[in-house]
JSON list of C-alpha atoms in Angstrom, two decimals:
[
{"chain": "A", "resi": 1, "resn": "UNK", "atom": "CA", "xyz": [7.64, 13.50, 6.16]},
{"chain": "A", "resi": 2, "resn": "UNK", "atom": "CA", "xyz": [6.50, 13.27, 2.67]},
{"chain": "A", "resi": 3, "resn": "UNK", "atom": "CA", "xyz": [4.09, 10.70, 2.24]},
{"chain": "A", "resi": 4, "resn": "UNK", "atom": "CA", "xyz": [3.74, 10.69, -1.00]},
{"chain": "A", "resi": 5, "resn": "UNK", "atom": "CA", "xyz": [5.64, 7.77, -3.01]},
{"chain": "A", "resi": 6, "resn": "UNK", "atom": "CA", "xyz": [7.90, 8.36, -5.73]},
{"chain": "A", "resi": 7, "resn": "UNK", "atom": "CA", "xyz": [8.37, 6.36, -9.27]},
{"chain": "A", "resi": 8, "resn": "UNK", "atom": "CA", "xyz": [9.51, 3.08, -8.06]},
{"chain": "A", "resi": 9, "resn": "UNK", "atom": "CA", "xyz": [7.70, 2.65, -5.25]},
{"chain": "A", "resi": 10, "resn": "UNK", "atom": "CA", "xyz": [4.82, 1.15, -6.77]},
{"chain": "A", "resi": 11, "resn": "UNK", "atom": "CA", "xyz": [4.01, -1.12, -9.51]},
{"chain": "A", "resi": 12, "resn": "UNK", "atom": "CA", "xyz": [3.46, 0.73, -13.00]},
{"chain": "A", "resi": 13, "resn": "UNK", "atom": "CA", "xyz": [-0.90, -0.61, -12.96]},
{"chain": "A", "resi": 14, "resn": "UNK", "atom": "CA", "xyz": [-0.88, 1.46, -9.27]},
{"chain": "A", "resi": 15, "resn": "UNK", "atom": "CA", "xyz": [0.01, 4.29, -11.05]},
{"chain": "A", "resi": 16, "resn": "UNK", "atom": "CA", "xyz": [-3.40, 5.65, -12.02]},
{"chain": "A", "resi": 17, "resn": "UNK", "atom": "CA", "xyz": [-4.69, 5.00, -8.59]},
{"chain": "A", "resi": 18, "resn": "UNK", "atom": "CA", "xyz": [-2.02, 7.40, -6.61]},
{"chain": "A", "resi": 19, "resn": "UNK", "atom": "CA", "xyz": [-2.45, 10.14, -9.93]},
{"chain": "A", "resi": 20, "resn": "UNK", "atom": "CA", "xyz": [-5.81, 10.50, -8.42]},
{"chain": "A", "resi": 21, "resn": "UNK", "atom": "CA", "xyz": [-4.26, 11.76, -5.01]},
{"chain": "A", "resi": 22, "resn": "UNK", "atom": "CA", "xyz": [-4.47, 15.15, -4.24]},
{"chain": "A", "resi": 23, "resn": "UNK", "atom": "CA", "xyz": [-0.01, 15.88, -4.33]},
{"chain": "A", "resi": 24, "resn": "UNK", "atom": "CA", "xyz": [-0.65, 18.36, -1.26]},
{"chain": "A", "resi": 25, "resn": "UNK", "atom": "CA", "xyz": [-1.54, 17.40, 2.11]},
{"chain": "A", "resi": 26, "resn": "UNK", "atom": "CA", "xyz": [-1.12, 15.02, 4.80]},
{"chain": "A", "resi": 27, "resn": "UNK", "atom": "CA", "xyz": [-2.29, 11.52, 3.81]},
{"chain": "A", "resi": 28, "resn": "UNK", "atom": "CA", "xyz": [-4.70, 10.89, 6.74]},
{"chain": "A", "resi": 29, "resn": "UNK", "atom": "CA", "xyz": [-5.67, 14.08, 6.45]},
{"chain": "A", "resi": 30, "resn": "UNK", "atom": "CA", "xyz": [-6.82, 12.97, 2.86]},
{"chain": "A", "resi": 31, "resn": "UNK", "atom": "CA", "xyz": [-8.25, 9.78, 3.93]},
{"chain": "A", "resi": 32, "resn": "UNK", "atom": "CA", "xyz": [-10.12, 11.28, 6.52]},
{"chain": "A", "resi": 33, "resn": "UNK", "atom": "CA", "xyz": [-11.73, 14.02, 4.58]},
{"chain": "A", "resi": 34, "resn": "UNK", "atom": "CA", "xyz": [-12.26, 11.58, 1.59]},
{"chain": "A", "resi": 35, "resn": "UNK", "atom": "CA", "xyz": [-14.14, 9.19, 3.70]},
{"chain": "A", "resi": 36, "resn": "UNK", "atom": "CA", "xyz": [-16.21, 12.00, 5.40]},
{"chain": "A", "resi": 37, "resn": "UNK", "atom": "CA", "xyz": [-17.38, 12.69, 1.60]},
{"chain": "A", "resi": 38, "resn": "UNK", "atom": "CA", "xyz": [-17.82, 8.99, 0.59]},
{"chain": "A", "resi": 39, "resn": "UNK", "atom": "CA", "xyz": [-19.81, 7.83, 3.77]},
{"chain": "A", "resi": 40, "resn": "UNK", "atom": "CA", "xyz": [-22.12, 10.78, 3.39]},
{"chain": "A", "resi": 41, "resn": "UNK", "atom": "CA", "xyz": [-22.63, 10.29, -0.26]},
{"chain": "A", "resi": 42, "resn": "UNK", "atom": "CA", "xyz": [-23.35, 6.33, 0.57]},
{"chain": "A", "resi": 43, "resn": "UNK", "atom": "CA", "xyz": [-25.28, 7.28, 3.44]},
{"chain": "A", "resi": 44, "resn": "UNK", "atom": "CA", "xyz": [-28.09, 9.71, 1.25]},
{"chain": "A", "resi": 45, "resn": "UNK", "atom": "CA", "xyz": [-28.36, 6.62, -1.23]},
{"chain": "A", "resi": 46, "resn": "UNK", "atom": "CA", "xyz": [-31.88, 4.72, -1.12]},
{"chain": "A", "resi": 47, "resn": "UNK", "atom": "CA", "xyz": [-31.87, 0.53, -0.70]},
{"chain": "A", "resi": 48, "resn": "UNK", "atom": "CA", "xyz": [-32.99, 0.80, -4.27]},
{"chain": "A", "resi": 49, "resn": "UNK", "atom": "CA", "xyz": [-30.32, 3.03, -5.42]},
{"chain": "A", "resi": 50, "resn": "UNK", "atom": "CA", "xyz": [-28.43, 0.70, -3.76]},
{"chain": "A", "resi": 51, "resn": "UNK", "atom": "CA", "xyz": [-29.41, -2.29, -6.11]},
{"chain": "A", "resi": 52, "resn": "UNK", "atom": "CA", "xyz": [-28.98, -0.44, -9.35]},
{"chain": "A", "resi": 53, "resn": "UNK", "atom": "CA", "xyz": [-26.59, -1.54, -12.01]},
{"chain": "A", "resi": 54, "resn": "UNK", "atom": "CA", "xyz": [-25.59, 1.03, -15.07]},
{"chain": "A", "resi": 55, "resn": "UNK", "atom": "CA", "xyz": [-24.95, -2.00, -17.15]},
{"chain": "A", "resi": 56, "resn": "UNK", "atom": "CA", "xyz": [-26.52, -5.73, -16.85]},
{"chain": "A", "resi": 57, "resn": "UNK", "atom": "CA", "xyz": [-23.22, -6.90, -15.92]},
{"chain": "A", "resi": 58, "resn": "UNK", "atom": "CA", "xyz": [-22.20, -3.91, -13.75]},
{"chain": "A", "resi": 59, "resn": "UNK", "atom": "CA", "xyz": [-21.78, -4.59, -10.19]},
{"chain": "A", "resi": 60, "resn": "UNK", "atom": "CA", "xyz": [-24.62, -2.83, -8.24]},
{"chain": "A", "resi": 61, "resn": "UNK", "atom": "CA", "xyz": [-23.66, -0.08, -5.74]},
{"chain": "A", "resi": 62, "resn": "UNK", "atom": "CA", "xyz": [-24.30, -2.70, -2.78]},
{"chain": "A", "resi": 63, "resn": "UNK", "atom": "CA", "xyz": [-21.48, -4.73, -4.80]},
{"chain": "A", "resi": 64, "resn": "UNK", "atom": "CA", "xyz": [-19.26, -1.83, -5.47]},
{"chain": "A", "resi": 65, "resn": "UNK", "atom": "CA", "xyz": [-19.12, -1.08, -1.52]},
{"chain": "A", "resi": 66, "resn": "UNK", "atom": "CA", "xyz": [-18.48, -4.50, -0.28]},
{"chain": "A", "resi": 67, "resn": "UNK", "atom": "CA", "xyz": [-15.46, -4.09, -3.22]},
{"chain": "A", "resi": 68, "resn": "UNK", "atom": "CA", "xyz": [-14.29, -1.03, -1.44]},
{"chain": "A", "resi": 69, "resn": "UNK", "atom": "CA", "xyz": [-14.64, -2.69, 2.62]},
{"chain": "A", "resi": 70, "resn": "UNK", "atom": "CA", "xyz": [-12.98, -6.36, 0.90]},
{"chain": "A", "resi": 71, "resn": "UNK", "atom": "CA", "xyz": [-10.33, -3.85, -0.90]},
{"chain": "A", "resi": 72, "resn": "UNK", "atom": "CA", "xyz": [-9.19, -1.60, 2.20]},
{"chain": "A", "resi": 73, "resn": "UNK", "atom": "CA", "xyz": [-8.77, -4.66, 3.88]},
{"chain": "A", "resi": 74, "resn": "UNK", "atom": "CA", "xyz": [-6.40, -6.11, 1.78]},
{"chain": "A", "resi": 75, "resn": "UNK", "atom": "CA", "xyz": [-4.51, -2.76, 1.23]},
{"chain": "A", "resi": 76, "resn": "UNK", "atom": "CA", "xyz": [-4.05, -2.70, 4.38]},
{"chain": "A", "resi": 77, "resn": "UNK", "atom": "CA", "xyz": [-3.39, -6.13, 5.31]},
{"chain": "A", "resi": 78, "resn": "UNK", "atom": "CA", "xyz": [-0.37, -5.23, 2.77]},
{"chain": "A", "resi": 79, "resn": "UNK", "atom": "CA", "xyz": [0.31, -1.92, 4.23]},
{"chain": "A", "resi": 80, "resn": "UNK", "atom": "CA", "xyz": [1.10, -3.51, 7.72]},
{"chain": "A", "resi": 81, "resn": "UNK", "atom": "CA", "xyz": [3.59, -6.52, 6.57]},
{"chain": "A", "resi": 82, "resn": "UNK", "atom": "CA", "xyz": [5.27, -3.70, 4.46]},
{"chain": "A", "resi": 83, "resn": "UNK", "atom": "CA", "xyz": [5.51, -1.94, 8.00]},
{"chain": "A", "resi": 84, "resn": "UNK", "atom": "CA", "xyz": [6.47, -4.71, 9.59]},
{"chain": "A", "resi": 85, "resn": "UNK", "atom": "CA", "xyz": [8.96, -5.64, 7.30]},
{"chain": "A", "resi": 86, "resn": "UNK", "atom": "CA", "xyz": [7.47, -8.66, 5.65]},
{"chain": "A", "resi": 87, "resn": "UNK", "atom": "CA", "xyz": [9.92, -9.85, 2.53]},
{"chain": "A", "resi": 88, "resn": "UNK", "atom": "CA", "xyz": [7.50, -12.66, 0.92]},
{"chain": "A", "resi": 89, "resn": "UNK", "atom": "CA", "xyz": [5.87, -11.61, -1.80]},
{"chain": "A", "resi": 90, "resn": "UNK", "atom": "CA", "xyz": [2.20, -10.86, -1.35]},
{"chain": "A", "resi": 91, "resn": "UNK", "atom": "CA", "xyz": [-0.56, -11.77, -3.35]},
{"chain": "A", "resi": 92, "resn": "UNK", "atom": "CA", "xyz": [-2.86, -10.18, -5.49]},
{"chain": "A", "resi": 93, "resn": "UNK", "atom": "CA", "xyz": [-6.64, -11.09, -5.77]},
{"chain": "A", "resi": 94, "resn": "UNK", "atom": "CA", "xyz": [-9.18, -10.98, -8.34]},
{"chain": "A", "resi": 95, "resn": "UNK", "atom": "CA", "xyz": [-11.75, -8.45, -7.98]},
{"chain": "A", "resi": 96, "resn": "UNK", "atom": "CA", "xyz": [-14.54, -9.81, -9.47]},
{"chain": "A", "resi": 97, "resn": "UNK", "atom": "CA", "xyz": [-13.96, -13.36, -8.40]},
{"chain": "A", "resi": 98, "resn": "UNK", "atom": "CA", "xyz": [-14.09, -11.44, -4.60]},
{"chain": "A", "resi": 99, "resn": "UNK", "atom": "CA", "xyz": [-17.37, -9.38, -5.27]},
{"chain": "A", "resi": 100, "resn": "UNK", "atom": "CA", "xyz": [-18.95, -12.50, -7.07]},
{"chain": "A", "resi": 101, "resn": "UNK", "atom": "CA", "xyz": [-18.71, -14.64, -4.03]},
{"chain": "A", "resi": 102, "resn": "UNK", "atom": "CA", "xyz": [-19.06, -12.15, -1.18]},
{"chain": "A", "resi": 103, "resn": "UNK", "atom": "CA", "xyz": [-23.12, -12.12, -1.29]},
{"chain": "A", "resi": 104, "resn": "UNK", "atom": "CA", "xyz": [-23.49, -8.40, -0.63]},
{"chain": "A", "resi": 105, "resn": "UNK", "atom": "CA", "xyz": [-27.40, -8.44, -2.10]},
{"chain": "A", "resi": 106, "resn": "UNK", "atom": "CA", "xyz": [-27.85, -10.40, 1.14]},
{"chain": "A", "resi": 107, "resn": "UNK", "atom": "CA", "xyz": [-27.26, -6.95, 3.29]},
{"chain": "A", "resi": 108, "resn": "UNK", "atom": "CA", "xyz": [-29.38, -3.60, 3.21]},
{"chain": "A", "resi": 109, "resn": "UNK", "atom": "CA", "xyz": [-26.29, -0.48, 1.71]},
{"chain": "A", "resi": 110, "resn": "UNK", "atom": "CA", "xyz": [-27.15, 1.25, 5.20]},
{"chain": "A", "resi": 111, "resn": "UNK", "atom": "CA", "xyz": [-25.32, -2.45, 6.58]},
{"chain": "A", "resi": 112, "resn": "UNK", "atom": "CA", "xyz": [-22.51, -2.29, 3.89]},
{"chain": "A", "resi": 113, "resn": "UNK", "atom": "CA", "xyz": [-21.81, 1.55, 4.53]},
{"chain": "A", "resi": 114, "resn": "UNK", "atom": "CA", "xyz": [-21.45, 0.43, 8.09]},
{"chain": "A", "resi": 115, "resn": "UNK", "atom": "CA", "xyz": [-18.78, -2.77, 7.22]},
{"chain": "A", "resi": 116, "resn": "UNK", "atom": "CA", "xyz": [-17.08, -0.18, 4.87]},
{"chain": "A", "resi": 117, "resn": "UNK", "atom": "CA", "xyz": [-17.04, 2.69, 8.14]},
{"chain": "A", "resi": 118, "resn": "UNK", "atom": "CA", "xyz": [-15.88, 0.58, 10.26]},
{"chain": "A", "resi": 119, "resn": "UNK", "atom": "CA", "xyz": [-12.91, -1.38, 8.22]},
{"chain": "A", "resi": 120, "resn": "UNK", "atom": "CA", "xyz": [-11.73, 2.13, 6.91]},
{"chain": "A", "resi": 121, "resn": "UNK", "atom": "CA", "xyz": [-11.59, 3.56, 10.66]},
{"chain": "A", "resi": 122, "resn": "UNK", "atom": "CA", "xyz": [-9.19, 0.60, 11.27]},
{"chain": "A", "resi": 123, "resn": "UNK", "atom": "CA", "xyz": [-7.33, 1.47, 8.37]},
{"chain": "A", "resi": 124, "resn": "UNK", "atom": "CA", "xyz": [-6.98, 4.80, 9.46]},
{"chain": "A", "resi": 125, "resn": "UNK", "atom": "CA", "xyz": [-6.04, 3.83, 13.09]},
{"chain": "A", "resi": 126, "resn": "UNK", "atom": "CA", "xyz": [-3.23, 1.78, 11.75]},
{"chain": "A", "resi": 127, "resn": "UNK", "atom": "CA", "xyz": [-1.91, 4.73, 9.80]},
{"chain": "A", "resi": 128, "resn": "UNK", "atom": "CA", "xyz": [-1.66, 6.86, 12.47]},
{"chain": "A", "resi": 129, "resn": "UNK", "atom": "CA", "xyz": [-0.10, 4.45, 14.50]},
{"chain": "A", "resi": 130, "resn": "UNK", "atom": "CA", "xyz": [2.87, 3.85, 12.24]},
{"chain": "A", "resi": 131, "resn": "UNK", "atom": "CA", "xyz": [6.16, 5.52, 13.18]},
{"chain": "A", "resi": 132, "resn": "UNK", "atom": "CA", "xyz": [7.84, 7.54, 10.74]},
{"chain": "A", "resi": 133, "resn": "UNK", "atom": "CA", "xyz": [10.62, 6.10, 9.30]},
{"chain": "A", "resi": 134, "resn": "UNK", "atom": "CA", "xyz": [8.58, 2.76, 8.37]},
{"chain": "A", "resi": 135, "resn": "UNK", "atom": "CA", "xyz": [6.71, 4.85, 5.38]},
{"chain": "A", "resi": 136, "resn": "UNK", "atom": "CA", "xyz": [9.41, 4.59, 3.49]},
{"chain": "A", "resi": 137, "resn": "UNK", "atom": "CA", "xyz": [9.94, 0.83, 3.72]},
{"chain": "A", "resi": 138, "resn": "UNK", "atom": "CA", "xyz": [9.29, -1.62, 1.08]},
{"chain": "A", "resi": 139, "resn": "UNK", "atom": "CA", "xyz": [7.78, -4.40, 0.94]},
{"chain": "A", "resi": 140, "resn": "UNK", "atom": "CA", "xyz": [7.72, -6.73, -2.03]},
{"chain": "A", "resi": 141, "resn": "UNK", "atom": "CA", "xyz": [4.47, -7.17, -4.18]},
{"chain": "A", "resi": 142, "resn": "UNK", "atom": "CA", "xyz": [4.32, -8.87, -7.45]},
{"chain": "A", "resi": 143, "resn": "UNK", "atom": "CA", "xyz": [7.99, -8.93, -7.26]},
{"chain": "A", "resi": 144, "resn": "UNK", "atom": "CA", "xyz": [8.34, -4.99, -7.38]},
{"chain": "A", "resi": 145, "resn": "UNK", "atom": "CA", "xyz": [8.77, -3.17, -3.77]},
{"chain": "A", "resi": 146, "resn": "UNK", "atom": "CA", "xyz": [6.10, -1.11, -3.07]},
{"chain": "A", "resi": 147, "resn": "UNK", "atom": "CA", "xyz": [6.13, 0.91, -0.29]},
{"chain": "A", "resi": 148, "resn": "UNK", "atom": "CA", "xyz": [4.12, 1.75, 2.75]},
{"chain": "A", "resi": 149, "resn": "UNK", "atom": "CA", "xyz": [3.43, 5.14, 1.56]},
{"chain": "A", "resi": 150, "resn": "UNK", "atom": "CA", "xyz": [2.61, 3.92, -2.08]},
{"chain": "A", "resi": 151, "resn": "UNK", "atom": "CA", "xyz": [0.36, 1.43, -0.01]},
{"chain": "A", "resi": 152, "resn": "UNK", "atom": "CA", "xyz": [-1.48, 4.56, 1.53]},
{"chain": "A", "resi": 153, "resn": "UNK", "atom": "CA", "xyz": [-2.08, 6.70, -1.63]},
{"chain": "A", "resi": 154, "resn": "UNK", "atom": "CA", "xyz": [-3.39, 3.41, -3.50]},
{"chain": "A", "resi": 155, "resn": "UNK", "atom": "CA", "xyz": [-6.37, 3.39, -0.27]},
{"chain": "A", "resi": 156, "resn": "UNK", "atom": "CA", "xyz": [-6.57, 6.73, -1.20]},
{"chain": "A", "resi": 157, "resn": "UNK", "atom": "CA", "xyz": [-6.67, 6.44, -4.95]},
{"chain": "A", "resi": 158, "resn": "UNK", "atom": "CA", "xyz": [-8.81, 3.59, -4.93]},
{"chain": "A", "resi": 159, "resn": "UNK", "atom": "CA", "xyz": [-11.65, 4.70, -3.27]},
{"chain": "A", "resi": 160, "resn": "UNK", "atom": "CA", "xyz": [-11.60, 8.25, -5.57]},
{"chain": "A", "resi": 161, "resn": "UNK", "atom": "CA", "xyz": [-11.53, 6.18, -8.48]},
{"chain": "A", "resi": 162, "resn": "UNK", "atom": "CA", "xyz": [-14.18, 4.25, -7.37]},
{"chain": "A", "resi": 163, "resn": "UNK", "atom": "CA", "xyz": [-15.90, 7.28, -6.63]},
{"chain": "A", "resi": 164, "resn": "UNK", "atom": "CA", "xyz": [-15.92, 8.58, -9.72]},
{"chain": "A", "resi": 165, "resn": "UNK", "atom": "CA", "xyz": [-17.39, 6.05, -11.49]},
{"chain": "A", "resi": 166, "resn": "UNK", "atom": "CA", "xyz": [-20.32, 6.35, -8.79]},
{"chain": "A", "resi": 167, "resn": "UNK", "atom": "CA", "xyz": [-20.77, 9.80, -9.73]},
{"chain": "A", "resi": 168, "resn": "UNK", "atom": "CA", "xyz": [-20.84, 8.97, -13.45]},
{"chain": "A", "resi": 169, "resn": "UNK", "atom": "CA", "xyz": [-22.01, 5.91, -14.20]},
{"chain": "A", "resi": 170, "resn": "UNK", "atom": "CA", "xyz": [-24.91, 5.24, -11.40]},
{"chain": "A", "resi": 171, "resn": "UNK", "atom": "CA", "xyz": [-25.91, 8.38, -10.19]},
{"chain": "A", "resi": 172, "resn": "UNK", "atom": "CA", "xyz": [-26.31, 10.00, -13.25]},
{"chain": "A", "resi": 173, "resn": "UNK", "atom": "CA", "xyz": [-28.58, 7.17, -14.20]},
{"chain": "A", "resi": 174, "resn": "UNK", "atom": "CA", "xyz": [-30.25, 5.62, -10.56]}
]
């Protein structure tokens, strides 16, 4: 099965997101190997580290991983009424509205690299329970179908993206 989505399964600002997908491979396959990196780069990170901000009104890394747990879990919330079929359109949500009111200062990173584990091996479980021939169903999202496979690379996508700006904007600098 290809799991990778084609033009017009996705909405033209979830473009950049599945660009950053590697076009070979198995999508869990991906995810899993992605995550292996991310949770061992979060892992090595010091509480301080954790609290730094490139930028006064940056989010800190502690608020950049609650963004990634609070963001699988609505990717995949969507994911699963795509599978299932779901026809109302689904909502979007506003990122920094989220991270502003989720309190993440309040937990140590080692405590938000555990929420994000443990939300993205339930994303991951729910992937690999899907059968085949729902991956290519569509589900509708601000009134364009996006499908369950879109859904999948955008996990994907959004985490590397996220990623990236770890690598260049905090760690170059923390």
């Amino acid at each position: 099965m290809n799991q990778r989505p084609e033009q017009g399964e996705y909405t033209e600002a979830q473009a950049g997101y599945i660009a950053l997908v590697p076009p070979e491979g198995d999508i869990l396959t991906i995810l899993r190997e992605q995550s292996k990196e991310v949770f061992a780069l979060l892992g090595g990170l010091s509480e301080e580290q954790g609290n730094f901000r490139y930028a006064p009104e940056k989010w800190s890394i502690k608020e950049m991983v609650g963004h990634l747990t609070d963001n699988d879990r609505i990717m995949s919330y969507r994911l699963l009424c795509f599978a299932r079929g779901e026809q109302a359109q689904l909502p979007g949500y506003e990122e920094k509205d989220y991270v502003a009111s989720g309190g993440f200062d309040r937990f140590t990173l080692k405590q938000l690299v555990l929420h994000y584990r443990i939300v993205r091996e339930s994303t991951l479980a729910l992937l690999e329970s899907l059968p085949e021939d729902v991956w290519t169903r569509a589900g509708n999202f601000y009134s364009v179908p996006v499908t369950v496979r879109a859904q999948a690379c955008m996990i994907a996508g959004h985490e590397r993206h996220h990623m990236n700006i770890l690598q260049e904007r905090y760690l170059n600098q923390a």
